[in-house]
Amino acid sequence: MFVLFSQTEVARTLRQGSPVYVLVVVVDDAAQADSAAVAVVHPGGRATWISVPRTLVWPTATGWASLHGLFASEGVAGISHRLSLLLEVPLPYWVVLGFPAFRQAVDAVGGVELTVETRLVYQDRARNLFIDIPAGPQVLDDATALDYVRYQDADESSPLARQHRSLHALFA
């Protein structure tokens, strides 16, 4: 009902039958971009996610920049502008979530219920990242949900699929 009478730009866009695109950037404890996705809010309230690979690089004046590098040099506005051009959609809105905010969101919904396909074991001493999540159906608490979306392996599509499942379970 709010959307029918609201005068905000978002509400007007949805009322006109067009989706609203929102860039979501998750930053680590050092305020460096860890992952990103584009949330697409459709009229009627349904939302879908487009995950942005961490390995995606953009041309810059001095060479190429990853998500991490672009966030450091141009901030979320730079990422938003470049993704808008790449995806050919407007990205006027963005949200930057730190790890604590991500954990609080997971806590607020009572955890993230999903099935972990295979046991996930990963260690990266430089990032102080030690992950060991058993396989099977479970409700992930805040710390485990964060580990789940941060886990990396040789299959480039796996982190994106995990991020999508986790964000969908969290915000659906």
Short mmCIF file of C-alpha atoms in Angstrom, two decimals:
data_model
loop_
_atom_site.label_atom_id
_atom_site.label_comp_id
_atom_site.label_asym_id
_atom_site.label_seq_id
_atom_site.Cartn_x
_atom_site.Cartn_y
_atom_site.Cartn_z
CA MET A 1 0.00 0.00 0.00
CA PHE A 2 2.89 2.37 0.79
CA VAL A 3 4.18 2.13 -2.78
CA LEU A 4 0.81 3.15 -4.23
CA PHE A 5 0.79 6.52 -2.46
CA SER A 6 4.46 7.23 -1.87
CA GLN A 7 6.07 10.12 -3.70
CA THR A 8 9.63 8.79 -3.50
CA GLU A 9 11.54 8.16 -6.70
CA VAL A 10 11.79 4.44 -5.88
CA ALA A 11 8.04 4.15 -5.30
CA ARG A 12 7.26 6.07 -8.50
CA THR A 13 9.58 3.84 -10.52
CA LEU A 14 7.97 0.67 -9.13
CA ARG A 15 4.47 2.08 -9.60
CA GLN A 16 5.31 2.75 -13.27
CA GLY A 17 6.13 -0.95 -13.64
CA SER A 18 9.91 -0.59 -13.84
CA PRO A 19 12.42 -2.38 -11.61
CA VAL A 20 14.77 -0.57 -9.24
CA TYR A 21 18.45 -1.53 -9.24
CA VAL A 22 20.55 -1.29 -6.07
CA LEU A 23 24.28 -1.97 -5.82
CA VAL A 24 25.20 -3.88 -2.65
CA VAL A 25 28.90 -3.87 -1.68
CA VAL A 26 30.13 -5.90 1.30
CA VAL A 27 33.35 -4.57 2.81
CA ASP A 28 35.71 -6.44 5.09
CA ASP A 29 36.97 -5.33 8.49
CA ALA A 30 39.63 -3.17 6.79
CA ALA A 31 36.89 -1.36 4.78
CA GLN A 32 38.01 -3.00 1.53
CA ALA A 33 35.45 -4.32 -0.96
CA ASP A 34 35.05 -8.06 -0.40
CA SER A 35 32.06 -8.81 -2.64
CA ALA A 36 29.29 -7.10 -4.56
CA ALA A 37 25.90 -7.79 -6.08
CA VAL A 38 23.13 -5.87 -7.78
CA ALA A 39 19.72 -6.26 -6.17
CA VAL A 40 16.87 -5.92 -8.64
CA VAL A 41 13.62 -4.98 -6.90
CA HIS A 42 10.70 -5.74 -9.21
CA PRO A 43 7.24 -4.17 -9.03
CA GLY A 44 5.25 -6.27 -6.58
CA GLY A 45 8.20 -6.68 -4.22
CA ARG A 46 10.02 -9.68 -5.70
CA ALA A 47 13.81 -9.28 -5.66
CA THR A 48 16.54 -10.99 -7.64
CA TRP A 49 20.33 -10.79 -7.37
CA ILE A 50 23.11 -10.40 -9.90
CA SER A 51 26.41 -11.38 -8.28
CA VAL A 52 29.52 -9.49 -9.33
CA PRO A 53 32.62 -11.70 -9.64
CA ARG A 54 35.51 -10.54 -7.46
CA THR A 55 37.79 -11.30 -10.37
CA LEU A 56 35.98 -8.90 -12.72
CA VAL A 57 38.36 -6.13 -13.80
CA TRP A 58 37.73 -2.73 -15.35
CA PRO A 59 40.06 -0.62 -17.50
CA THR A 60 41.42 2.48 -15.76
CA ALA A 61 43.76 5.28 -16.76
CA THR A 62 46.69 3.33 -15.30
CA GLY A 63 45.77 -0.22 -16.35
CA TRP A 64 43.16 -2.55 -14.89
CA ALA A 65 41.39 -2.53 -11.52
CA SER A 66 39.55 -5.28 -9.65
CA LEU A 67 36.51 -4.72 -7.45
CA HIS A 68 38.86 -4.23 -4.49
CA GLY A 69 41.09 -1.79 -6.36
CA LEU A 70 38.23 0.17 -7.88
CA PHE A 71 36.54 0.56 -4.50
CA ALA A 72 39.82 1.86 -3.05
CA SER A 73 40.39 4.38 -5.86
CA GLU A 74 36.87 5.46 -6.90
CA GLY A 75 34.62 4.29 -4.09
CA VAL A 76 31.14 2.87 -4.45
CA ALA A 77 30.20 5.62 -6.93
CA GLY A 78 32.90 4.38 -9.33
CA ILE A 79 31.75 0.78 -9.06
CA SER A 80 28.13 1.87 -9.52
CA HIS A 81 28.95 3.90 -12.63
CA ARG A 82 30.99 1.13 -14.26
CA LEU A 83 28.47 -1.62 -13.46
CA SER A 84 25.68 0.59 -14.79
CA LEU A 85 27.52 0.83 -18.11
CA LEU A 86 28.32 -2.89 -18.16
CA LEU A 87 24.79 -4.05 -17.30
CA GLU A 88 23.09 -1.24 -19.23
CA VAL A 89 20.80 -0.40 -16.29
CA PRO A 90 20.63 2.63 -14.01
CA LEU A 91 22.29 2.15 -10.61
CA PRO A 92 21.40 5.31 -8.70
CA TYR A 93 21.19 3.55 -5.32
CA TRP A 94 23.79 1.63 -3.35
CA VAL A 95 24.31 0.04 0.03
CA VAL A 96 27.69 -0.61 1.62
CA LEU A 97 27.57 -3.29 4.32
CA GLY A 98 30.46 -3.99 6.65
CA PHE A 99 30.92 -7.47 8.06
CA PRO A 100 29.27 -6.43 11.36
CA ALA A 101 26.14 -5.21 9.51
CA PHE A 102 26.00 -8.44 7.50
CA ARG A 103 26.25 -10.45 10.73
CA GLN A 104 23.51 -8.33 12.34
CA ALA A 105 21.23 -8.90 9.34
CA VAL A 106 21.73 -12.67 9.67
CA ASP A 107 21.04 -12.49 13.42
CA ALA A 108 17.91 -10.38 12.82
CA VAL A 109 16.33 -13.13 10.70
CA GLY A 110 17.44 -15.95 12.99
CA GLY A 111 20.14 -17.34 10.71
CA VAL A 112 20.28 -18.42 7.08
CA GLU A 113 18.68 -21.78 6.30
CA LEU A 114 20.28 -23.63 3.40
CA THR A 115 22.02 -26.81 2.34
CA VAL A 116 25.80 -26.74 2.04
CA GLU A 117 26.65 -28.90 -0.98
CA THR A 118 30.03 -30.21 0.17
CA ARG A 119 32.23 -29.58 3.18
CA LEU A 120 33.93 -26.21 2.79
CA VAL A 121 37.48 -25.96 4.11
CA TYR A 122 39.60 -22.91 3.32
CA GLN A 123 42.50 -21.12 4.96
CA ASP A 124 44.03 -17.75 4.10
CA ARG A 125 46.40 -16.59 6.83
CA ALA A 126 46.98 -13.21 5.14
CA ARG A 127 43.25 -12.41 5.42
CA ASN A 128 42.90 -14.14 8.82
CA LEU A 129 40.31 -16.41 7.23
CA PHE A 130 39.83 -19.96 8.51
CA ILE A 131 36.71 -21.72 7.23
CA ASP A 132 35.39 -25.21 7.99
CA ILE A 133 31.68 -25.71 7.28
CA PRO A 134 30.24 -29.24 7.21
CA ALA A 135 28.04 -30.42 4.33
CA GLY A 136 24.30 -30.81 4.68
CA PRO A 137 21.16 -28.86 5.54
CA GLN A 138 21.61 -26.37 8.37
CA VAL A 139 20.84 -22.92 9.72
CA LEU A 140 23.98 -20.81 9.47
CA ASP A 141 24.63 -18.35 12.29
CA ASP A 142 26.08 -14.90 11.60
CA ALA A 143 29.76 -15.87 11.55
CA THR A 144 29.21 -19.07 9.55
CA ALA A 145 27.01 -17.27 6.98
CA LEU A 146 29.78 -14.73 6.45
CA ASP A 147 32.33 -17.53 6.05
CA TYR A 148 29.98 -19.22 3.57
CA VAL A 149 29.84 -16.21 1.24
CA ARG A 150 33.59 -15.55 1.58
CA TYR A 151 34.70 -19.14 0.86
CA GLN A 152 36.80 -19.45 -2.32
CA ASP A 153 37.87 -22.42 -4.37
CA ALA A 154 39.16 -23.13 -7.87
CA ASP A 155 35.67 -23.11 -9.40
CA GLU A 156 34.97 -19.42 -10.14
CA SER A 157 31.20 -19.96 -10.26
CA SER A 158 31.02 -21.48 -6.77
CA PRO A 159 31.49 -18.27 -4.74
CA LEU A 160 28.89 -16.50 -6.88
CA ALA A 161 26.38 -19.32 -6.47
CA ARG A 162 26.98 -19.41 -2.70
CA GLN A 163 26.61 -15.63 -2.42
CA HIS A 164 23.39 -15.76 -4.41
CA ARG A 165 21.91 -18.59 -2.28
CA SER A 166 22.96 -16.92 0.96
CA LEU A 167 21.65 -13.46 0.04
CA HIS A 168 18.44 -14.93 -1.34
CA ALA A 169 17.86 -16.92 1.86
CA LEU A 170 18.69 -13.89 3.99
CA PHE A 171 16.58 -11.28 2.20
CA ALA A 172 13.82 -13.35 0.57
#
